[in-house]
């Protein structure tokens, strides 16, 4: 059980530490992705219509807002998921034998 908690905590800590660098990388490449998509649409014959639609939608602004929201939500979500997982790992030795006993009685 202690090894399971240690592994679970290590995974949560790694995820928590990697949230900011990964979202920073995504934010840095979001503009390139949008520009590449517009260039691909123009090259395939979709024309300037697609470029104007993308500009009107303000996709890069939307992506920036989505990334900002993820920065606010992901770290607390990782902490909550870690706590739920830790409680499940702590409760497993108590709950699993009862479930196994009930399953044996039914068979």
Short mmCIF file of N, CA and C in Angstrom, two decimals:
data_model
loop_
_atom_site.label_atom_id
_atom_site.label_comp_id
_atom_site.label_asym_id
_atom_site.label_seq_id
_atom_site.Cartn_x
_atom_site.Cartn_y
_atom_site.Cartn_z
N UNK A 1 0.83 -1.18 0.00
CA UNK A 1 0.00 0.00 0.00
C UNK A 1 0.88 1.26 0.00
N UNK A 2 1.94 1.25 0.77
CA UNK A 2 2.81 2.43 0.84
C UNK A 2 3.51 2.64 -0.50
N UNK A 3 3.91 1.55 -1.14
CA UNK A 3 4.54 1.69 -2.46
C UNK A 3 3.55 2.25 -3.47
N UNK A 4 2.30 1.80 -3.39
CA UNK A 4 1.27 2.32 -4.29
C UNK A 4 1.04 3.80 -4.08
N UNK A 5 1.00 4.22 -2.82
CA UNK A 5 0.84 5.65 -2.51
C UNK A 5 2.04 6.45 -3.00
N UNK A 6 3.23 5.88 -2.87
CA UNK A 6 4.43 6.59 -3.33
C UNK A 6 4.41 6.76 -4.84
N UNK A 7 4.05 5.70 -5.55
CA UNK A 7 3.98 5.79 -7.02
C UNK A 7 2.89 6.76 -7.44
N UNK A 8 1.72 6.68 -6.81
CA UNK A 8 0.61 7.59 -7.13
C UNK A 8 1.01 9.04 -6.86
N UNK A 9 1.67 9.29 -5.75
CA UNK A 9 2.11 10.64 -5.42
C UNK A 9 3.17 11.14 -6.39
N UNK A 10 4.07 10.25 -6.79
CA UNK A 10 5.09 10.63 -7.77
C UNK A 10 4.47 11.01 -9.11
N UNK A 11 3.50 10.22 -9.56
CA UNK A 11 2.82 10.53 -10.82
C UNK A 11 2.08 11.86 -10.73
N UNK A 12 1.41 12.10 -9.62
CA UNK A 12 0.69 13.37 -9.45
C UNK A 12 1.67 14.54 -9.40
N UNK A 13 2.78 14.36 -8.73
CA UNK A 13 3.78 15.42 -8.64
C UNK A 13 4.37 15.74 -10.01
N UNK A 14 4.66 14.70 -10.80
CA UNK A 14 5.19 14.92 -12.15
C UNK A 14 4.16 15.65 -13.01
N UNK A 15 2.92 15.23 -12.94
CA UNK A 15 1.87 15.91 -13.69
C UNK A 15 1.71 17.36 -13.27
N UNK A 16 1.77 17.60 -11.98
CA UNK A 16 1.65 18.96 -11.45
C UNK A 16 2.81 19.83 -11.93
N UNK A 17 4.00 19.26 -11.94
CA UNK A 17 5.18 20.02 -12.35
C UNK A 17 5.21 20.28 -13.85
N UNK A 18 4.60 19.41 -14.63
CA UNK A 18 4.65 19.55 -16.09
C UNK A 18 3.52 20.38 -16.68
N UNK A 19 2.54 20.77 -15.88
CA UNK A 19 1.40 21.53 -16.41
C UNK A 19 1.87 22.84 -17.05
N UNK A 20 2.63 23.63 -16.33
CA UNK A 20 3.05 24.93 -16.85
C UNK A 20 3.96 24.82 -18.08
N UNK A 21 4.98 23.96 -18.07
CA UNK A 21 5.81 23.88 -19.28
C UNK A 21 5.05 23.39 -20.51
N UNK A 22 4.17 22.41 -20.33
CA UNK A 22 3.42 21.89 -21.48
C UNK A 22 2.46 22.94 -22.01
N UNK A 23 1.75 23.62 -21.12
CA UNK A 23 0.84 24.66 -21.59
C UNK A 23 1.59 25.84 -22.19
N UNK A 24 2.77 26.15 -21.69
CA UNK A 24 3.60 27.19 -22.30
C UNK A 24 4.02 26.81 -23.70
N UNK A 25 4.39 25.54 -23.89
CA UNK A 25 4.76 25.06 -25.22
C UNK A 25 3.58 25.11 -26.17
N UNK A 26 2.40 24.71 -25.69
CA UNK A 26 1.20 24.76 -26.52
C UNK A 26 0.86 26.20 -26.88
N UNK A 27 0.98 27.11 -25.93
CA UNK A 27 0.68 28.51 -26.20
C UNK A 27 1.65 29.10 -27.22
N UNK A 28 2.91 28.72 -27.12
CA UNK A 28 3.91 29.23 -28.06
C UNK A 28 3.67 28.70 -29.47
N UNK A 29 3.15 27.50 -29.58
CA UNK A 29 2.95 26.90 -30.90
C UNK A 29 1.55 27.08 -31.45
N UNK A 30 0.64 27.64 -30.68
CA UNK A 30 -0.75 27.79 -31.15
C UNK A 30 -0.82 28.72 -32.35
N UNK A 31 -0.10 29.83 -32.30
CA UNK A 31 -0.10 30.76 -33.43
C UNK A 31 0.47 30.13 -34.69
N UNK A 32 1.54 29.36 -34.53
CA UNK A 32 2.13 28.67 -35.68
C UNK A 32 1.16 27.66 -36.27
N UNK A 33 0.43 26.98 -35.42
CA UNK A 33 -0.54 26.00 -35.89
C UNK A 33 -1.66 26.66 -36.68
N UNK A 34 -2.15 27.79 -36.19
CA UNK A 34 -3.22 28.51 -36.89
C UNK A 34 -2.71 29.03 -38.23
N UNK A 35 -1.51 29.60 -38.24
CA UNK A 35 -0.95 30.11 -39.50
C UNK A 35 -0.69 28.98 -40.49
N UNK A 36 -0.21 27.86 -39.99
CA UNK A 36 0.01 26.70 -40.86
C UNK A 36 -1.29 26.19 -41.44
N UNK A 37 -2.34 26.19 -40.64
CA UNK A 37 -3.65 25.76 -41.13
C UNK A 37 -4.19 26.68 -42.20
N UNK A 38 -4.00 27.98 -42.01
CA UNK A 38 -4.45 28.94 -43.03
C UNK A 38 -3.65 28.75 -44.31
N UNK A 39 -2.34 28.55 -44.19
CA UNK A 39 -1.50 28.32 -45.37
C UNK A 39 -1.88 27.04 -46.10
N UNK A 40 -2.19 26.00 -45.36
CA UNK A 40 -2.60 24.73 -45.96
C UNK A 40 -3.93 24.88 -46.67
N UNK A 41 -4.85 25.62 -46.08
CA UNK A 41 -6.15 25.85 -46.71
C UNK A 41 -5.99 26.62 -48.01
N UNK A 42 -5.12 27.60 -48.03
CA UNK A 42 -4.88 28.37 -49.25
C UNK A 42 -4.21 27.49 -50.30
N UNK A 43 -3.27 26.65 -49.89
CA UNK A 43 -2.56 25.79 -50.84
C UNK A 43 -3.47 24.73 -51.44
N UNK A 44 -4.45 24.27 -50.71
CA UNK A 44 -5.34 23.22 -51.23
C UNK A 44 -6.48 23.79 -52.05
N UNK A 45 -6.55 25.09 -52.16
CA UNK A 45 -7.57 25.69 -53.01
C UNK A 45 -8.77 26.23 -52.27
N UNK A 46 -8.75 26.21 -50.97
CA UNK A 46 -9.88 26.76 -50.23
C UNK A 46 -9.92 28.28 -50.37
N UNK A 47 -8.77 28.86 -50.68
CA UNK A 47 -8.73 30.28 -50.99
C UNK A 47 -8.68 31.17 -49.77
N UNK A 48 -8.90 32.43 -50.04
CA UNK A 48 -8.80 33.44 -48.99
C UNK A 48 -10.01 33.42 -48.07
N UNK A 49 -11.06 32.73 -48.47
CA UNK A 49 -12.26 32.69 -47.64
C UNK A 49 -11.97 32.07 -46.28
N UNK A 50 -11.21 30.98 -46.31
CA UNK A 50 -10.89 30.30 -45.05
C UNK A 50 -10.03 31.21 -44.17
N UNK A 51 -9.07 31.89 -44.78
CA UNK A 51 -8.23 32.80 -44.01
C UNK A 51 -9.02 33.92 -43.38
N UNK A 52 -9.99 34.45 -44.12
CA UNK A 52 -10.81 35.53 -43.55
C UNK A 52 -11.72 35.00 -42.44
N UNK A 53 -12.22 33.78 -42.61
CA UNK A 53 -13.07 33.19 -41.57
C UNK A 53 -12.26 32.98 -40.29
N UNK A 54 -11.05 32.46 -40.44
CA UNK A 54 -10.19 32.23 -39.27
C UNK A 54 -9.85 33.56 -38.59
N UNK A 55 -9.57 34.58 -39.39
CA UNK A 55 -9.28 35.89 -38.81
C UNK A 55 -10.49 36.46 -38.08
N UNK A 56 -11.68 36.28 -38.66
CA UNK A 56 -12.90 36.79 -38.02
C UNK A 56 -13.23 36.05 -36.73
N UNK A 57 -12.90 34.77 -36.69
CA UNK A 57 -13.18 33.98 -35.48
C UNK A 57 -12.21 34.31 -34.34
N UNK A 58 -11.09 34.94 -34.68
CA UNK A 58 -10.06 35.27 -33.69
C UNK A 58 -9.63 34.01 -32.93
N UNK A 59 -9.21 33.02 -33.72
CA UNK A 59 -8.87 31.72 -33.16
C UNK A 59 -7.72 31.82 -32.17
N UNK A 60 -6.73 32.64 -32.48
CA UNK A 60 -5.59 32.74 -31.57
C UNK A 60 -6.01 33.32 -30.22
N UNK A 61 -6.95 34.26 -30.22
CA UNK A 61 -7.46 34.79 -28.95
C UNK A 61 -8.23 33.75 -28.17
N UNK A 62 -9.00 32.93 -28.89
CA UNK A 62 -9.74 31.84 -28.25
C UNK A 62 -8.78 30.82 -27.65
N UNK A 63 -7.73 30.48 -28.42
CA UNK A 63 -6.75 29.52 -27.90
C UNK A 63 -6.05 30.07 -26.66
N UNK A 64 -5.74 31.35 -26.66
CA UNK A 64 -5.12 31.96 -25.48
C UNK A 64 -6.02 31.90 -24.26
N UNK A 65 -7.31 32.14 -24.47
CA UNK A 65 -8.25 32.07 -23.35
C UNK A 65 -8.41 30.63 -22.86
N UNK A 66 -8.44 29.68 -23.79
CA UNK A 66 -8.57 28.27 -23.40
C UNK A 66 -7.35 27.82 -22.61
N UNK A 67 -6.17 28.25 -23.03
CA UNK A 67 -4.95 27.87 -22.32
C UNK A 67 -4.92 28.52 -20.94
N UNK A 68 -5.36 29.76 -20.84
CA UNK A 68 -5.42 30.43 -19.53
C UNK A 68 -6.39 29.70 -18.60
N UNK A 69 -7.53 29.26 -19.15
CA UNK A 69 -8.48 28.50 -18.34
C UNK A 69 -7.87 27.18 -17.87
N UNK A 70 -7.18 26.50 -18.77
CA UNK A 70 -6.54 25.24 -18.38
C UNK A 70 -5.49 25.45 -17.29
N UNK A 71 -4.76 26.56 -17.37
CA UNK A 71 -3.76 26.84 -16.33
C UNK A 71 -4.41 27.01 -14.96
N UNK A 72 -5.61 27.57 -14.94
CA UNK A 72 -6.31 27.78 -13.68
C UNK A 72 -6.92 26.48 -13.16
N UNK A 73 -7.39 25.62 -14.06
CA UNK A 73 -8.17 24.44 -13.67
C UNK A 73 -7.30 23.21 -13.44
N UNK A 74 -6.24 23.02 -14.22
CA UNK A 74 -5.52 21.75 -14.18
C UNK A 74 -4.81 21.47 -12.85
N UNK A 75 -4.14 22.45 -12.28
CA UNK A 75 -3.41 22.17 -11.03
C UNK A 75 -4.33 21.79 -9.88
N UNK A 76 -5.43 22.51 -9.64
CA UNK A 76 -6.36 22.03 -8.60
C UNK A 76 -6.98 20.68 -8.94
N UNK A 77 -7.23 20.42 -10.22
CA UNK A 77 -7.80 19.13 -10.62
C UNK A 77 -6.83 18.00 -10.33
N UNK A 78 -5.55 18.23 -10.55
CA UNK A 78 -4.54 17.21 -10.24
C UNK A 78 -4.51 16.92 -8.74
N UNK A 79 -4.62 17.95 -7.93
CA UNK A 79 -4.62 17.76 -6.47
C UNK A 79 -5.86 16.98 -6.03
N UNK A 80 -7.02 17.30 -6.59
CA UNK A 80 -8.25 16.59 -6.23
C UNK A 80 -8.17 15.13 -6.67
N UNK A 81 -7.69 14.88 -7.89
CA UNK A 81 -7.55 13.50 -8.36
C UNK A 81 -6.54 12.72 -7.52
N UNK A 82 -5.46 13.39 -7.11
CA UNK A 82 -4.49 12.72 -6.25
C UNK A 82 -5.14 12.32 -4.93
N UNK A 83 -5.92 13.23 -4.34
CA UNK A 83 -6.56 12.94 -3.06
C UNK A 83 -7.55 11.79 -3.19
N UNK A 84 -8.34 11.78 -4.26
CA UNK A 84 -9.30 10.69 -4.48
C UNK A 84 -8.56 9.37 -4.64
N UNK A 85 -7.51 9.37 -5.44
CA UNK A 85 -6.72 8.15 -5.64
C UNK A 85 -6.06 7.68 -4.36
N UNK A 86 -5.54 8.61 -3.57
CA UNK A 86 -4.90 8.23 -2.31
C UNK A 86 -5.92 7.62 -1.35
N UNK A 87 -7.10 8.21 -1.27
CA UNK A 87 -8.15 7.63 -0.42
C UNK A 87 -8.55 6.24 -0.91
N UNK A 88 -8.64 6.06 -2.22
CA UNK A 88 -8.98 4.75 -2.77
C UNK A 88 -7.90 3.72 -2.44
N UNK A 89 -6.64 4.12 -2.54
CA UNK A 89 -5.56 3.19 -2.20
C UNK A 89 -5.54 2.85 -0.72
N UNK A 90 -5.87 3.80 0.12
CA UNK A 90 -5.91 3.55 1.56
C UNK A 90 -7.10 2.66 1.93
N UNK A 91 -8.24 2.88 1.27
CA UNK A 91 -9.45 2.12 1.59
C UNK A 91 -9.47 0.74 0.94
N UNK A 92 -8.67 0.51 -0.07
CA UNK A 92 -8.71 -0.76 -0.81
C UNK A 92 -8.49 -1.98 0.08
N UNK A 93 -7.52 -2.00 0.99
CA UNK A 93 -7.34 -3.20 1.82
C UNK A 93 -8.53 -3.51 2.72
N UNK A 94 -9.35 -2.53 3.02
CA UNK A 94 -10.52 -2.76 3.86
C UNK A 94 -11.71 -3.20 3.01
N UNK A 95 -11.87 -2.59 1.86
CA UNK A 95 -13.06 -2.82 1.04
C UNK A 95 -12.95 -4.09 0.18
N UNK A 96 -11.79 -4.33 -0.40
CA UNK A 96 -11.66 -5.47 -1.32
C UNK A 96 -11.94 -6.83 -0.67
N UNK A 97 -11.48 -7.13 0.54
CA UNK A 97 -11.84 -8.43 1.13
C UNK A 97 -13.35 -8.61 1.31
N UNK A 98 -14.05 -7.54 1.65
CA UNK A 98 -15.50 -7.64 1.79
C UNK A 98 -16.17 -7.94 0.45
N UNK A 99 -15.69 -7.29 -0.60
CA UNK A 99 -16.26 -7.54 -1.93
C UNK A 99 -15.98 -8.97 -2.36
N UNK A 100 -14.78 -9.46 -2.09
CA UNK A 100 -14.43 -10.83 -2.47
C UNK A 100 -15.27 -11.83 -1.68
N UNK A 101 -15.49 -11.60 -0.39
CA UNK A 101 -16.32 -12.50 0.42
C UNK A 101 -17.75 -12.55 -0.11
N UNK A 102 -18.31 -11.41 -0.46
CA UNK A 102 -19.68 -11.38 -1.00
C UNK A 102 -19.75 -12.09 -2.34
N UNK A 103 -18.73 -11.93 -3.15
CA UNK A 103 -18.71 -12.60 -4.45
C UNK A 103 -18.62 -14.12 -4.27
N UNK A 104 -17.86 -14.59 -3.29
CA UNK A 104 -17.74 -16.03 -3.04
C UNK A 104 -19.05 -16.61 -2.52
N UNK A 105 -19.77 -15.83 -1.73
CA UNK A 105 -21.06 -16.30 -1.21
C UNK A 105 -22.08 -16.44 -2.33
N UNK A 106 -22.01 -15.55 -3.31
CA UNK A 106 -22.96 -15.62 -4.42
C UNK A 106 -22.67 -16.80 -5.34
N UNK A 107 -21.43 -17.20 -5.42
CA UNK A 107 -21.07 -18.32 -6.29
C UNK A 107 -21.29 -19.59 -5.55
#
